[in-house]
Amino acid sequence: MAASLSVAGAQGALAQDDPIKLGFAIALSGRQSVTDTDGYRFAQLWIKARNENGGLLGRQIEFVTADNKTDLGESVKAGQKVLAEDPDLVVVSCDYDFGAPAAVQVQKAGKISVFMCAVDPKAGVLGVGPASFSGGTASQLDGAIIADWALEKKELKKTFVLEDVAGEAQKSSCAGFEWMYEQLGGEITGWEQFRFDDASISAQVSELSKSIADDGTEAVMLCSHLGAGGAVRQIRSAGIDVPLLGPSMFDGVAWTSAVPGLTDFYIPTQVLIDGDARPEVTALTESFVDAYGDKPSSMFAYPIYAWLELWAKAVETAGTTETQAVVEVMNGFTNEATTLGPRTFTPQLHIQTSMPMQISEFTDGKQVYVEEWGINEEIPNNILYRVGN
């Protein structure tokens, strides 16, 4: 079945020149739509705000949209559909797997593509092409930041790792954690694997309990995502009350109903939906609520807004939407300011691998802001691409 196509006109008076056009080859149906839809809404807020303030290069912005239906084959079709409308930029799904088929089509057409919030460095130059970007942070950065923070602020020197092997992003967060934690002098006291959808992880919990008793384990790094609520419940139900650490994929509180009263669980995120310390982020969240009647489902909705801010700066600097000229400008961005904080791109890396993140804590089932935290070292390529380690 061909992907459906919709065209949304920009608000405001028509510019004399042809409008700038954005394409969205994203999931508006299927399980990936939960993440993509809110990112799409933030992108529309950005477009509306730009158009109300004169557009871009004095031109209004329009957008075309095709649903990839959370299907790899449909992602190819969605990419082709929006490319037929000759967009200046194409936004693809947050998830690398579902966004990549469309992004590859965009690269073949010589256009810029951006994953809404992919956490895999392959979403950029290496996996798709030199004009492919992600609005997200590498999962390795999640792991590295929470490792650094756990040692420096919580003095958790012995950690047991539970690695969810059901997805590459989960494995990548473990890679970043191990790299940073051990080089700072932390000791990994044990390492067990599981899948987030396992009905029981009793064997792994038993090993964890033994490590706490025998090795003095002080914390658990849970390299998984919010689908692992059952695993968290089993850990706490076993009487294990040491601090839990995790990547940003645990963001949001809906999943915590599986673990009533969840406390002492810490994660890094780009944004905190409730209680972010930055007024500009709070204002952005409020604008989303005003427009759509509810808060975003998770922090993964936000990154595309900041990325579009950067793209617009590059277009204005280049004086054109032409791919090579815009990419060249973006590749020179170092700690470039956005509503969500500084962003950096290089010719080799089109995903964030060094920006500070917001540490939050789950306490009594609520997610609350702790502080902003960053790392001082660059994550090496063998960790970013998980080769030779």
XYZ file of C-alpha atoms in Angstrom:
389
model
C 0.000 0.000 0.000
C 1.414 3.391 -0.947
C 2.193 5.786 1.864
C -0.441 8.429 2.368
C 0.537 12.013 1.589
C -0.756 15.222 3.064
C 0.242 18.804 2.302
C -0.026 21.525 4.918
C 0.152 25.148 3.859
C 2.043 27.675 5.918
C 0.233 30.417 7.792
C 0.583 34.093 6.942
C 0.928 36.111 3.789
C 2.521 34.437 0.808
C 6.071 35.488 0.100
C 6.891 36.750 -3.362
C 9.457 33.986 -3.841
C 8.599 30.310 -3.852
C 8.173 28.954 -0.323
C 10.799 26.857 1.394
C 9.514 23.325 1.726
C 10.128 20.713 4.424
C 9.263 17.047 4.002
C 8.313 14.666 6.807
C 8.706 10.928 6.136
C 7.693 9.759 9.598
C 5.433 7.376 11.504
C 1.932 8.731 11.963
C 0.621 5.217 12.649
C 2.045 2.094 14.289
C 4.137 1.921 17.459
C 6.781 4.426 16.306
C 4.072 7.075 15.950
C 4.034 7.557 19.744
C 7.436 9.240 19.486
C 7.249 10.694 15.986
C 3.890 12.427 16.386
C 5.025 14.688 19.218
C 8.252 15.527 17.398
C 6.167 16.371 14.332
C 4.065 18.682 16.477
C 7.139 20.492 17.775
C 8.352 20.910 14.200
C 5.013 22.459 13.267
C 5.323 24.871 16.202
C 8.734 25.889 14.897
C 7.399 26.391 11.361
C 4.485 28.468 12.625
C 6.780 30.667 14.735
C 9.185 31.224 11.823
C 6.390 32.109 9.439
C 4.884 34.569 11.898
C 8.287 36.265 12.052
C 8.939 36.533 8.331
C 9.828 32.971 7.453
C 13.324 32.040 6.314
C 15.306 34.088 3.791
C 12.176 36.176 3.474
C 10.201 33.144 2.299
C 7.383 31.310 4.004
C 7.793 27.647 4.970
C 5.477 24.865 3.827
C 5.611 21.179 4.624
C 4.580 17.876 3.098
C 4.078 14.678 5.059
C 4.060 10.948 4.310
C 3.293 8.186 6.831
C 5.828 5.353 6.993
C 3.370 3.303 9.080
C 6.246 2.041 11.284
C 7.267 -0.237 8.431
C 10.681 -0.469 6.773
C 9.277 -0.847 3.265
C 6.825 1.983 3.784
C 9.706 4.156 4.992
C 11.271 3.908 1.538
C 7.945 4.846 -0.050
C 7.418 7.722 2.367
C 10.829 9.110 1.487
C 10.066 8.864 -2.206
C 6.671 10.485 -1.717
C 7.994 13.600 -0.043
C 10.958 13.823 -2.425
C 8.481 14.014 -5.293
C 7.439 17.391 -3.831
C 11.046 18.685 -4.095
C 11.604 19.632 -0.428
C 14.640 21.559 0.790
C 14.954 19.297 3.847
C 13.456 15.945 4.851
C 12.753 14.943 8.460
C 12.625 11.186 9.097
C 11.598 8.998 12.039
C 13.301 9.261 15.393
C 14.211 5.572 15.341
C 17.270 4.763 13.225
C 15.831 1.545 11.826
C 12.578 3.101 10.620
C 14.117 6.399 9.553
C 17.134 5.089 7.652
C 15.301 3.687 4.588
C 13.794 7.116 3.917
C 17.021 8.943 4.790
C 18.966 6.882 2.254
C 16.500 7.940 -0.447
C 17.001 11.558 0.588
C 20.786 11.232 0.376
C 20.507 9.743 -3.107
C 18.477 12.793 -4.109
C 21.193 15.136 -2.827
C 19.066 16.595 -0.037
C 19.608 17.060 3.703
C 17.892 14.568 6.006
C 17.517 14.630 9.777
C 16.365 11.919 12.164
C 14.075 13.497 14.750
C 15.968 12.066 17.712
C 17.975 8.977 16.713
C 20.527 7.925 19.335
C 22.752 5.892 16.997
C 25.805 7.709 15.526
C 25.190 5.767 12.306
C 22.204 8.078 11.752
C 24.761 10.514 10.351
C 27.722 10.371 8.020
C 28.831 6.763 8.462
C 25.454 5.036 8.258
C 23.560 7.235 5.797
C 25.698 9.946 4.234
C 27.390 13.347 4.630
C 24.084 15.255 4.509
C 22.374 13.145 7.190
C 21.944 14.450 10.739
C 20.223 13.503 13.990
C 18.579 15.792 16.511
C 19.466 13.294 19.218
C 22.347 12.460 21.507
C 24.369 9.283 21.124
C 23.367 6.600 23.632
C 27.036 6.333 24.511
C 26.841 9.890 25.869
C 23.952 8.861 28.133
C 26.065 6.088 29.594
C 29.178 8.219 29.940
C 27.380 11.104 31.649
C 25.534 8.949 34.176
C 28.794 7.082 34.920
C 30.674 10.327 35.516
C 27.887 11.759 37.663
C 27.445 8.558 39.696
C 31.124 8.520 40.616
C 31.659 12.236 41.135
C 28.412 13.199 42.889
C 27.087 9.967 44.420
C 30.476 8.292 45.009
C 29.119 5.002 43.689
C 32.366 3.151 43.083
C 31.059 -0.374 42.501
C 28.318 -0.992 39.937
C 26.648 -4.105 38.557
C 25.564 -3.859 34.894
C 22.358 -5.306 33.451
C 22.509 -5.069 29.660
C 19.353 -5.299 27.556
C 20.502 -7.042 24.363
C 17.190 -6.556 22.548
C 18.348 -3.314 20.899
C 21.507 -1.566 19.724
C 20.745 1.667 21.594
C 20.661 -0.205 24.893
C 24.010 -1.857 24.163
C 25.469 1.523 23.218
C 24.496 3.068 26.547
C 26.363 0.231 28.260
C 29.416 0.858 26.066
C 29.511 4.516 27.068
C 29.010 3.684 30.728
C 31.762 1.057 30.824
C 34.232 3.339 29.006
C 33.760 6.291 31.336
C 33.197 4.427 34.600
C 36.310 2.274 34.410
C 38.638 5.029 33.250
C 37.520 7.117 36.236
C 38.361 4.265 38.584
C 34.944 2.702 39.039
C 34.658 -1.073 39.362
C 32.093 -3.090 37.424
C 31.354 -5.945 39.796
C 29.218 -8.040 37.467
C 27.585 -8.036 34.046
C 24.423 -9.897 33.126
C 22.347 -9.752 29.950
C 18.578 -9.844 29.512
C 15.824 -8.654 27.197
C 13.383 -5.948 28.243
C 10.435 -8.204 27.428
C 11.666 -11.215 29.423
C 8.883 -12.452 31.691
C 11.431 -13.236 34.379
C 14.984 -12.118 35.115
C 15.220 -14.095 38.342
C 18.610 -15.576 37.435
C 20.075 -12.122 36.795
C 18.539 -10.727 39.983
C 20.054 -13.630 41.908
C 23.518 -12.781 40.542
C 22.963 -9.139 41.434
C 21.966 -10.012 44.994
C 25.045 -12.187 45.337
C 27.252 -9.367 44.057
C 25.803 -6.926 46.578
C 26.526 -9.364 49.399
C 29.941 -10.577 48.231
C 31.424 -7.658 46.287
C 29.904 -4.640 47.966
C 28.023 -3.547 44.837
C 26.610 -0.063 45.412
C 24.526 0.557 42.275
C 22.996 -1.021 39.175
C 23.396 0.317 35.639
C 20.296 -0.796 33.736
C 21.037 -0.381 30.026
C 17.470 -0.567 28.757
C 14.388 1.597 28.219
C 10.938 2.247 29.634
C 9.729 -1.120 28.327
C 11.787 -2.720 31.095
C 9.441 -1.709 33.894
C 8.957 -5.370 34.704
C 12.691 -5.835 35.197
C 12.851 -2.818 37.511
C 9.900 -4.191 39.489
C 11.623 -7.565 39.907
C 14.788 -5.873 41.160
C 12.950 -3.830 43.753
C 10.633 -6.715 44.708
C 13.717 -8.771 45.548
C 14.540 -6.243 48.256
C 17.359 -4.657 46.256
C 17.269 -0.969 47.129
C 20.647 0.258 45.847
C 20.534 3.212 43.414
C 19.573 2.418 39.827
C 21.171 4.203 36.877
C 19.905 4.255 33.307
C 19.950 6.029 29.923
C 17.533 8.694 28.705
C 15.331 5.997 27.161
C 13.698 5.679 30.602
C 12.401 9.254 30.363
C 8.759 9.835 31.314
C 6.606 8.605 34.182
C 3.889 6.548 32.460
C 5.981 3.381 32.700
C 6.577 3.780 36.450
C 3.092 2.443 37.195
C 4.782 -0.962 36.866
C 6.944 -0.064 39.877
C 4.762 1.708 42.472
C 6.731 4.246 44.485
C 9.867 3.918 42.337
C 12.701 5.776 44.080
C 16.462 6.230 43.745
C 16.631 5.818 39.950
C 18.728 8.345 38.001
C 18.918 9.133 34.273
C 20.267 11.894 31.973
C 17.955 13.584 29.453
C 18.103 16.466 26.978
C 14.989 17.990 28.554
C 12.893 17.567 31.664
C 9.228 17.986 30.768
C 8.277 19.021 34.306
C 10.667 21.135 36.322
C 13.399 21.847 33.774
C 15.572 24.591 35.281
C 15.816 26.533 31.992
C 13.007 29.097 31.495
C 13.231 28.859 27.714
C 12.567 25.113 27.849
C 9.617 25.607 30.193
C 8.217 28.207 27.784
C 8.587 25.766 24.890
C 6.728 23.071 26.818
C 3.967 25.542 27.638
C 3.614 26.468 23.970
C 3.194 22.774 23.155
C 0.491 22.398 25.802
C -1.287 25.522 24.556
C -1.293 24.198 20.994
C -2.131 20.540 21.611
C -3.793 20.375 25.019
C -1.323 18.014 26.680
C 2.363 17.680 27.486
C 4.775 15.815 25.201
C 5.032 12.097 25.907
C 8.796 12.215 26.524
C 11.902 14.291 26.010
C 12.390 12.656 22.598
C 9.772 15.015 21.158
C 11.957 18.091 21.693
C 15.265 17.612 19.800
C 13.907 18.331 16.319
C 12.953 21.847 17.452
C 16.544 22.660 18.412
C 17.898 21.053 15.257
C 15.598 23.139 13.058
C 16.881 26.245 14.836
C 20.404 25.247 13.810
C 19.390 24.445 10.246
C 17.743 27.862 9.915
C 20.914 29.571 11.211
C 22.949 27.677 8.623
C 20.526 28.592 5.833
C 20.697 32.257 6.817
C 24.502 32.169 6.973
C 24.769 30.412 3.619
C 22.057 32.574 2.085
C 20.564 29.493 0.462
C 18.944 26.125 1.205
C 21.371 24.379 -1.165
C 22.585 21.171 0.474
C 26.357 21.478 0.254
C 26.430 25.105 1.365
C 24.184 24.475 4.379
C 26.010 21.306 5.459
C 29.330 23.144 5.290
C 28.038 25.787 7.700
C 26.518 23.207 10.057
C 29.764 21.242 10.144
C 31.386 24.313 11.671
C 28.938 24.684 14.556
C 30.700 24.366 17.925
C 28.584 24.811 21.054
C 26.047 26.681 18.939
C 23.195 28.005 21.062
C 19.674 26.563 20.788
C 16.601 26.626 22.993
C 17.730 23.253 24.377
C 21.349 24.226 24.918
C 24.596 24.103 22.912
C 25.064 21.828 19.915
C 28.163 20.798 17.957
C 28.609 19.169 14.553
C 31.743 18.158 12.648
C 32.233 16.727 9.153
C 32.516 13.295 10.796
C 29.804 13.432 13.484
C 26.245 14.653 12.972
C 24.926 13.643 16.404
C 25.620 15.067 19.854
C 28.436 13.299 21.708
C 29.607 15.908 24.221
C 26.749 18.263 25.184
C 25.669 18.569 28.831
C 22.471 16.793 29.850
C 19.902 17.142 32.619
C 20.140 14.603 35.440
C 16.759 13.645 36.857
C 15.701 11.327 39.661
C 12.656 9.127 40.006
C 11.419 9.510 43.556
C 8.112 8.087 44.749
C 7.166 7.530 41.111
C 7.803 11.144 40.088
C 10.611 12.402 37.868
C 12.354 15.458 39.316
C 15.247 17.641 38.217
C 18.606 17.196 39.956
C 21.206 19.182 38.012
C 22.919 19.682 34.662
C 25.978 17.522 34.015
C 28.484 17.052 31.221
C 31.741 15.255 30.496
C 35.104 16.765 29.571
C 36.448 13.985 27.364
C 35.568 13.133 23.778
C 34.050 9.698 23.327
C 36.393 7.730 21.035
C 35.147 6.287 17.762
C 35.610 2.682 18.855
C 33.074 3.345 21.625
C 30.703 5.372 19.433
C 30.608 2.636 16.808
C 31.258 -0.253 19.224
C 34.150 -1.765 17.329
C 37.196 -3.468 18.792
C 35.814 -3.457 22.334
